[in-house]
Coordinates of C-alpha atoms in Angstrom, one line a residue:
X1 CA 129.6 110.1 64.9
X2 CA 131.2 113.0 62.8
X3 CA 134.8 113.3 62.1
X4 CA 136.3 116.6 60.8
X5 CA 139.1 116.8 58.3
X6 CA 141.2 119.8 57.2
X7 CA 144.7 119.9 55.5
X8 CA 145.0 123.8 56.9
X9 CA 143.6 126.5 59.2
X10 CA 142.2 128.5 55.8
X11 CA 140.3 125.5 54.8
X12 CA 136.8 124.3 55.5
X13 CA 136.7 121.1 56.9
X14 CA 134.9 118.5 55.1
X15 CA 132.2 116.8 57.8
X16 CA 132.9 112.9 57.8
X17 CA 129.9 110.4 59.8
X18 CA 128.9 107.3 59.3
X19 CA 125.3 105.2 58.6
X20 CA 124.5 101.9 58.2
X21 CA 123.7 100.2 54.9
X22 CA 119.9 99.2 54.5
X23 CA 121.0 96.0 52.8
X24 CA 122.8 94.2 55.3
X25 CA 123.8 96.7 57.7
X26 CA 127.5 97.4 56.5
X27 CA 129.1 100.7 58.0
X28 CA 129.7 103.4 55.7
X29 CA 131.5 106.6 55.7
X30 CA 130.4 109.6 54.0
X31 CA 131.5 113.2 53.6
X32 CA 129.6 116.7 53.2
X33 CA 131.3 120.1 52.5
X34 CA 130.4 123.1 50.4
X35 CA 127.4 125.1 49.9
X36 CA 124.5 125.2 47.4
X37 CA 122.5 122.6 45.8
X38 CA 122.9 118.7 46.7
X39 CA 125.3 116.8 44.3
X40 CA 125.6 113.1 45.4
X41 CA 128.5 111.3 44.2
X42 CA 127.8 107.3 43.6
X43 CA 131.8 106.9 45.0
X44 CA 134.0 106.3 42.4
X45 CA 135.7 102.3 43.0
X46 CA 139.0 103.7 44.6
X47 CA 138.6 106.2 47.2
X48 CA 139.4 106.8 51.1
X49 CA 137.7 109.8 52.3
X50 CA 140.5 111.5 54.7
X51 CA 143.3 110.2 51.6
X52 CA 141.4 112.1 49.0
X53 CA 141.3 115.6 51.0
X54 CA 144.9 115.6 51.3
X55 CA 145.3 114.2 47.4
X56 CA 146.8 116.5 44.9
X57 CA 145.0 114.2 42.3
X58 CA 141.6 114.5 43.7
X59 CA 141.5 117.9 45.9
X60 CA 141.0 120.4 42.8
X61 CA 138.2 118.2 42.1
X62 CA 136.5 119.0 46.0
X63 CA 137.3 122.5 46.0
X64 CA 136.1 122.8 42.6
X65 CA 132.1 121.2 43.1
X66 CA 132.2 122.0 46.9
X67 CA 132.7 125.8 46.1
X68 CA 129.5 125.7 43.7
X69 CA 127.7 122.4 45.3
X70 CA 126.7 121.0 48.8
X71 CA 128.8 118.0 47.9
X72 CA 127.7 114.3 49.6
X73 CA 130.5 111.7 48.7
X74 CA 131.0 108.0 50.7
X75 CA 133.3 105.2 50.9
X76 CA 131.6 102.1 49.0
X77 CA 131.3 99.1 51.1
X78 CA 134.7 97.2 51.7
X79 CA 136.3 100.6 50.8
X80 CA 137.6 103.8 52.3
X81 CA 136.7 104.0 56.3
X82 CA 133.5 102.0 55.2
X83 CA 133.3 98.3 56.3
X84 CA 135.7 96.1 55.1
X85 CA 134.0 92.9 56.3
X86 CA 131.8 92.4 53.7
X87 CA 131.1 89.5 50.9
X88 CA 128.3 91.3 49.2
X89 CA 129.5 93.6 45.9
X90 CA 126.2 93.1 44.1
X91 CA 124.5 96.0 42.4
X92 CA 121.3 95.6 44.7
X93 CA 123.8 96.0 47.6
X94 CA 125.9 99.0 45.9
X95 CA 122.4 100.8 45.2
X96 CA 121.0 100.1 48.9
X97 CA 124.1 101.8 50.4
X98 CA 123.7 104.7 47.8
X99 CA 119.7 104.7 49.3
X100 CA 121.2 104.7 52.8
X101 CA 123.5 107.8 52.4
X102 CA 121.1 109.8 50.7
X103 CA 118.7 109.5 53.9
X104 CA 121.4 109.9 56.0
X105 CA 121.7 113.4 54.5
X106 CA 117.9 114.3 54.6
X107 CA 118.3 115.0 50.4
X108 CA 114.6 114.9 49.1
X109 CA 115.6 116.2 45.5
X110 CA 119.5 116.8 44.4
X111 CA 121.9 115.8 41.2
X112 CA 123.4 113.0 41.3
X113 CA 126.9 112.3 39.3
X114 CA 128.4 108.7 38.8
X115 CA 131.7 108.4 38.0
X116 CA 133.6 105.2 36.5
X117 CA 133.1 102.4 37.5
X118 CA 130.3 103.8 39.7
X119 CA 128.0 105.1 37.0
X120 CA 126.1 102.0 36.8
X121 CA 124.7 102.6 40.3
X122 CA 124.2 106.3 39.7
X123 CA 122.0 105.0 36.4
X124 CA 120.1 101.9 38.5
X125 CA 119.4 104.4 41.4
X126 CA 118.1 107.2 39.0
X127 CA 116.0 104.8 36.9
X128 CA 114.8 103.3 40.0
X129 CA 113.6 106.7 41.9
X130 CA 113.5 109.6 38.8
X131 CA 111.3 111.9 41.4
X132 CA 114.3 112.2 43.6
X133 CA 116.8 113.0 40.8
X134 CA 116.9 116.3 39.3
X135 CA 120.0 116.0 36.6
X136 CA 122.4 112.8 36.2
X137 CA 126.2 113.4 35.7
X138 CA 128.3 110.8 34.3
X139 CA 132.2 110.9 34.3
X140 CA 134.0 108.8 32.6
X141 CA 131.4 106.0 32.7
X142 CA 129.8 103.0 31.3
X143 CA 126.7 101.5 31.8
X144 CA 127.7 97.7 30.9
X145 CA 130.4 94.7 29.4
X146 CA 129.8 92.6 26.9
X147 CA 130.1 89.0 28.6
X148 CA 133.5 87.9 28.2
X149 CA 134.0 84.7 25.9
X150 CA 136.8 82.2 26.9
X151 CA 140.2 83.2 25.2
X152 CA 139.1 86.1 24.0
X153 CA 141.4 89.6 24.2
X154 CA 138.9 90.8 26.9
X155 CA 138.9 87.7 29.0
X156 CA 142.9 87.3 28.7
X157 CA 142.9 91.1 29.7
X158 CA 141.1 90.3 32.7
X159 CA 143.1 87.2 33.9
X160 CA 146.0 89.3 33.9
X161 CA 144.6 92.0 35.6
X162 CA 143.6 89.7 38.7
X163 CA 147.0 87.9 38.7
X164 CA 148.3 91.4 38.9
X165 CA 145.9 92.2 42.0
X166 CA 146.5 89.2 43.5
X167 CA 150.7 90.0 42.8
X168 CA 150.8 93.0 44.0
X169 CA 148.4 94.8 45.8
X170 CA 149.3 94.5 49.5
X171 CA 152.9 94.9 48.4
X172 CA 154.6 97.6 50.5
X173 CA 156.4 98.7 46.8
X174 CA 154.0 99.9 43.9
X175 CA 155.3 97.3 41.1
X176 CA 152.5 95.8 40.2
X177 CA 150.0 98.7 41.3
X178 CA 152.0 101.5 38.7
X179 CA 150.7 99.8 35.7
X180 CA 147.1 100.8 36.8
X181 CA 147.8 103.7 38.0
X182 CA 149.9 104.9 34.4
X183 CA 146.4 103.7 32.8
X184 CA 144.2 106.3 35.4
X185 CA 146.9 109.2 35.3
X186 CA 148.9 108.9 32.6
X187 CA 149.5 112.7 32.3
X188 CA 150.9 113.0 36.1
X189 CA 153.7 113.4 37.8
X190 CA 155.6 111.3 39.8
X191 CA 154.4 112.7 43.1
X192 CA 150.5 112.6 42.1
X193 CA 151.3 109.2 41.0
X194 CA 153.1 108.2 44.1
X195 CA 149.5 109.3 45.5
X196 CA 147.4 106.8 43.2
X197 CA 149.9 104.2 44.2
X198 CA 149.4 104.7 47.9
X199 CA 145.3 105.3 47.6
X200 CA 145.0 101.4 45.7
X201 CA 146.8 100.0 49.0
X202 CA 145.1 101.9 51.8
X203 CA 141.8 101.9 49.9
X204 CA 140.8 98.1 50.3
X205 CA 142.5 94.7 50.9
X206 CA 143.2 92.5 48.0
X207 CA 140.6 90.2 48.4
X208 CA 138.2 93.3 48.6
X209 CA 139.2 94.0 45.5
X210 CA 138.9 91.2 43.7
X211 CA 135.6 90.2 44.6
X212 CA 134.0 94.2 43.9
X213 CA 136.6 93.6 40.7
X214 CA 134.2 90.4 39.9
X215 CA 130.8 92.0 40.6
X216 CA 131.6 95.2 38.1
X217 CA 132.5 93.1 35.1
X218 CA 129.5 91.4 35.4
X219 CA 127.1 94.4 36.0
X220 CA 124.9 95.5 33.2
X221 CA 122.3 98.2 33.3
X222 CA 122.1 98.6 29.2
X223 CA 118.5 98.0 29.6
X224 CA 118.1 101.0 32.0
X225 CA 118.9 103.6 29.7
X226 CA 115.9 104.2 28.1
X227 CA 114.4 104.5 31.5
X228 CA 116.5 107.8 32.6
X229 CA 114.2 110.7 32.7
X230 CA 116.3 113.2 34.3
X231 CA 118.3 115.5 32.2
X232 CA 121.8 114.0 31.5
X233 CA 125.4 115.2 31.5
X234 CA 127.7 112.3 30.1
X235 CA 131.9 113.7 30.1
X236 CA 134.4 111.7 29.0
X237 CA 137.9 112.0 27.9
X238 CA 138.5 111.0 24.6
X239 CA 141.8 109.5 25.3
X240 CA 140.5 107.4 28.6
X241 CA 142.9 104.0 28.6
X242 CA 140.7 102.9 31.8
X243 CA 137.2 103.0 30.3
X244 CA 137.2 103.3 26.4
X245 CA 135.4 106.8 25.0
X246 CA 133.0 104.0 23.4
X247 CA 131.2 103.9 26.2
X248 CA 130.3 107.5 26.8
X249 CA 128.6 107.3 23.6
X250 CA 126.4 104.4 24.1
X251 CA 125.6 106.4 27.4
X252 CA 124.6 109.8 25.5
X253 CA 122.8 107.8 22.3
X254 CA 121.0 105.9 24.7
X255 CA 119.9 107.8 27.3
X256 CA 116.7 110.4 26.6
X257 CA 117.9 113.9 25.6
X258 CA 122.0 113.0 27.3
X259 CA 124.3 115.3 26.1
X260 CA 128.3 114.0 25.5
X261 CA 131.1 116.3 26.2
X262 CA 134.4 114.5 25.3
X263 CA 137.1 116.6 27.1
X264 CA 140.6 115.9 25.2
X265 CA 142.2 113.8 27.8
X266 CA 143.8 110.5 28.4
X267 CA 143.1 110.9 32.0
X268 CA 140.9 108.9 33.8
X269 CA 140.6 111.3 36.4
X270 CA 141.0 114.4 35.0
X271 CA 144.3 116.6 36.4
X272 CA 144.1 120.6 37.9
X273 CA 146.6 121.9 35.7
X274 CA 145.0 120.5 32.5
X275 CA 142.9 122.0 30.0
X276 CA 140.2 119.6 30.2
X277 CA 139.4 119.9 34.4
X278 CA 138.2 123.7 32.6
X279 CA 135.7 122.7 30.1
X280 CA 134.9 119.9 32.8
X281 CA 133.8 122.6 35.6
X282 CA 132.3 124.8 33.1
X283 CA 130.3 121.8 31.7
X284 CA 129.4 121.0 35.4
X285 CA 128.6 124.3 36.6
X286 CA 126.4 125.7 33.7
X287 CA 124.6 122.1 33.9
X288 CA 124.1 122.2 37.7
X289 CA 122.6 126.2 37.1
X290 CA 118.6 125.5 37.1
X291 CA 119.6 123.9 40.6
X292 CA 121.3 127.1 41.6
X293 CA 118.7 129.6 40.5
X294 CA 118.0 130.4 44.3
X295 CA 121.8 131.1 44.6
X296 CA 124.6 130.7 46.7
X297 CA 124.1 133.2 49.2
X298 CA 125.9 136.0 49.4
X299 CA 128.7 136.9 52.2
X300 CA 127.0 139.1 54.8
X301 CA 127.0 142.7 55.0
X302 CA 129.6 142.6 58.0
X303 CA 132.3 140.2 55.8
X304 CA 131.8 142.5 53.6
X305 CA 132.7 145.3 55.5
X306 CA 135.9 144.0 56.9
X307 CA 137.6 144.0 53.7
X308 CA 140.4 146.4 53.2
X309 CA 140.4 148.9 50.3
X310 CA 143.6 147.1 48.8
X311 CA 141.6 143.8 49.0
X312 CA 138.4 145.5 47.7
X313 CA 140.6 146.5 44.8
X314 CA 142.6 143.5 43.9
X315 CA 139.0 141.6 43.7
X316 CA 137.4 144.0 41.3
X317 CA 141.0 143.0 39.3
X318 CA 140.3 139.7 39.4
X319 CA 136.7 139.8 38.7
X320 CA 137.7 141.2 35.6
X321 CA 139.5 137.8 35.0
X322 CA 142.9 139.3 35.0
X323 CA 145.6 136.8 36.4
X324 CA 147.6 137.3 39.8
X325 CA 150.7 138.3 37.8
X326 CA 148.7 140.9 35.5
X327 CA 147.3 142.5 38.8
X328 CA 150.6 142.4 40.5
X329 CA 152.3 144.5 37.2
X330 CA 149.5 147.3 37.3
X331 CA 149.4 147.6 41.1
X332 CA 153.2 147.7 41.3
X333 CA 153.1 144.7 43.6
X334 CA 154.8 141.8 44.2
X335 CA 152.7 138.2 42.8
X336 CA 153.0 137.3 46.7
X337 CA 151.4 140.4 48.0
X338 CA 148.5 140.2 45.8
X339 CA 148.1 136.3 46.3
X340 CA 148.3 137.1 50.3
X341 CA 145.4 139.6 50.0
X342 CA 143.7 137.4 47.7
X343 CA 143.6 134.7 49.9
X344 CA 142.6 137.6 52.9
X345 CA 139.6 138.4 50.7
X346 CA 138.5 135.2 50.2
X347 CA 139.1 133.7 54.0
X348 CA 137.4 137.2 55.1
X349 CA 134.1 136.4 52.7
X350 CA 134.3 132.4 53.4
X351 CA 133.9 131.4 50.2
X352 CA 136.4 129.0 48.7
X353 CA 136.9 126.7 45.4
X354 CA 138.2 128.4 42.5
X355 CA 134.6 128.6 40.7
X356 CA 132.9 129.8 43.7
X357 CA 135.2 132.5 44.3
X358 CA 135.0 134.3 41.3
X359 CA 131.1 133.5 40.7
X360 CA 130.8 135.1 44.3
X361 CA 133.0 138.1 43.6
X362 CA 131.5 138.6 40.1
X363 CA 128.0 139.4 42.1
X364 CA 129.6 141.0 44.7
X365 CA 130.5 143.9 41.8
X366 CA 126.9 143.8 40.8
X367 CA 125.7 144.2 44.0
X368 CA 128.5 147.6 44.3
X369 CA 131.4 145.7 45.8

């Protein structure tokens, strides 16, 4: 079964279908869109699939990878459109349903990037099959807890935590579910927030959540990292108040030849309009390039054609990494004239994602755009 979903006529629809866990047979919903090399994303604890590609917090980051990446993402069990009648949040269970996508999407060889409180499955499924992986990406990760000790700050932390689940998660008001999402986002405003608040509640039921809650704080892959053979990509933001920076460290000291970016952030998930998402895609995109030797293809010679000589000229201007107002000034345009043949240009060459775009145009010249 394949579900499309689009949030406009201009914009590729991301391919949703479903497979069937080879643990214990648990549905699970997972999403492809974009072109290029295979990036699997080991989900990412809170997410709902249709949500997400409306999401002002999260759509910058699927334009973004799925302009320069075929891009496989999924629901985790008891999650998203995934099953939510499940009881088993183990890591063997996690890992089995990451194995189950990845054959669902015929990937032999791909990158794979783990993010949060996912990264320990991304690291247990790339220490487990290293021929399969070709680089490991880790966002805002951790590999491991130290095992809480009664009454100590971490074990109080946690108590309260779950009371504060257990409060307020099903409420129809976001009282209780603000305080995590000010320690995800606390750079956003109110209407991505009002986003966050609305993903916790759709995402999973309460009691989904605190038994996958219960299952992370115990999980500890530590011992993997030494194992890791494929080349590693560990970003973090240095201000994180979900996951402490510590962590990103023990990732890249541990893990053979990881490199650490620390992106100056105290967003857990980084924000568009931010600094950091910059050095993020940069990071991401030179990383991913020994994947992308063979290329994106370029737009056929009959896209090419149908572009206008305005539109032809407003890309060789923004090749040149001028900005849609600069353009507009030396053009004697208006900033919504050159943003409508802009977005012409780019609907004309079916390339989209901010990346791709001006990679694509940028070869385009070289090829005598």
């Amino acid at each position: 079964m394949t579900m499309l979903a689009s949030v406009g006529a201009s914009e590729p629809a991301q391919q949703i279908r479903f497979c069937r866990s080879r643990d214990d047979g648990a549905r699970l919903a997972y999403a492809i869109h974009g072109t290029g090399p295979t990036l699997v994303v080991a989900s990412c604890w809170l997410s709902h699939l249709q949500h997400d590609w409306q999401s002002p917090v999260w759509r910058h980051f699927l334009d973004d990878l799925g302009g320069i990446t075929r891009l496989v993402r999924y629901d985790e069990r008891g999650f998203g459109l995934s099953d939510w009648n499940v009881t088993d949040f183990s890591l063997d269970a996690q890992v089995a349903d990451l194995e189950a996508v990845i054959d669902a999407v015929s990937a032999d060889r791909f990158a794979l990037m783990g993010m949060s409180g996912h990264s320990p499955v991304a690291l247990a499924y790339a220490a487990r099959h290293p021929e399969r992986v070709t680089r490991l990406i880790l966002y805002g990760g951790w590999a491991g807890q130290p095992p809480p000790t009664p009454n100590s700050k971490h074990d109080l932390d946690e108590a309260a935590y779950q009371a504060m689940v257990r409060a307020g998660w099903a409420r129809p008001d976001p009282l209780f579910r603000r305080v995590f999402t000010n320690m995800f986002i606390p750079g956003a405003t109110e209407v991505q927030m009002e986003w966050v608040d609305d993903l916790q509640r759709m995402s999973t039921s309460t009691e989904n959540m605190l038994a996958a809650r219960a299952e992370r704080i115990r999980t500890d892959v530590v011992r993997l990292l030494t194992n890791i053979s494929a080349p590693t990509l560990v970003l973090h933001a240095r201000g994180d108040r979900a996951i402490d920076f510590k962590h990103a460290r023990l990732l890249a000291t541990s893990i053979p030849g990881g490199r650490l970016v620390p992106l100056e952030s105290s967003n857990h998930i980084l924000l568009a309009d931010e600094p950091a998402w910059a050095v993020f895609m940069n990071e991401v995109r030179a990383f991913m390039e020994p994947d992308r030797k063979i290329g994106l293809p370029l737009p056929d010679a009959s896209r090419i054609a149908a572009l206008t000589a305005r539109e032809r000229e407003i890309l060789r201007h923004a090749a040149d990494g001028r900005g849609n107002e600069e353009i507009a000034e030396e053009l004697t345009l208006s900033m919504r004239t050159v943003e409508r043949h802009l977005s012409n240009a780019y609907l004309k060459l079916g390339i989209s994602g901010r990346s791709a775009r001006t990679a694509a145009v940028a070869r385009l010249l070289r090829e005598g755009l």
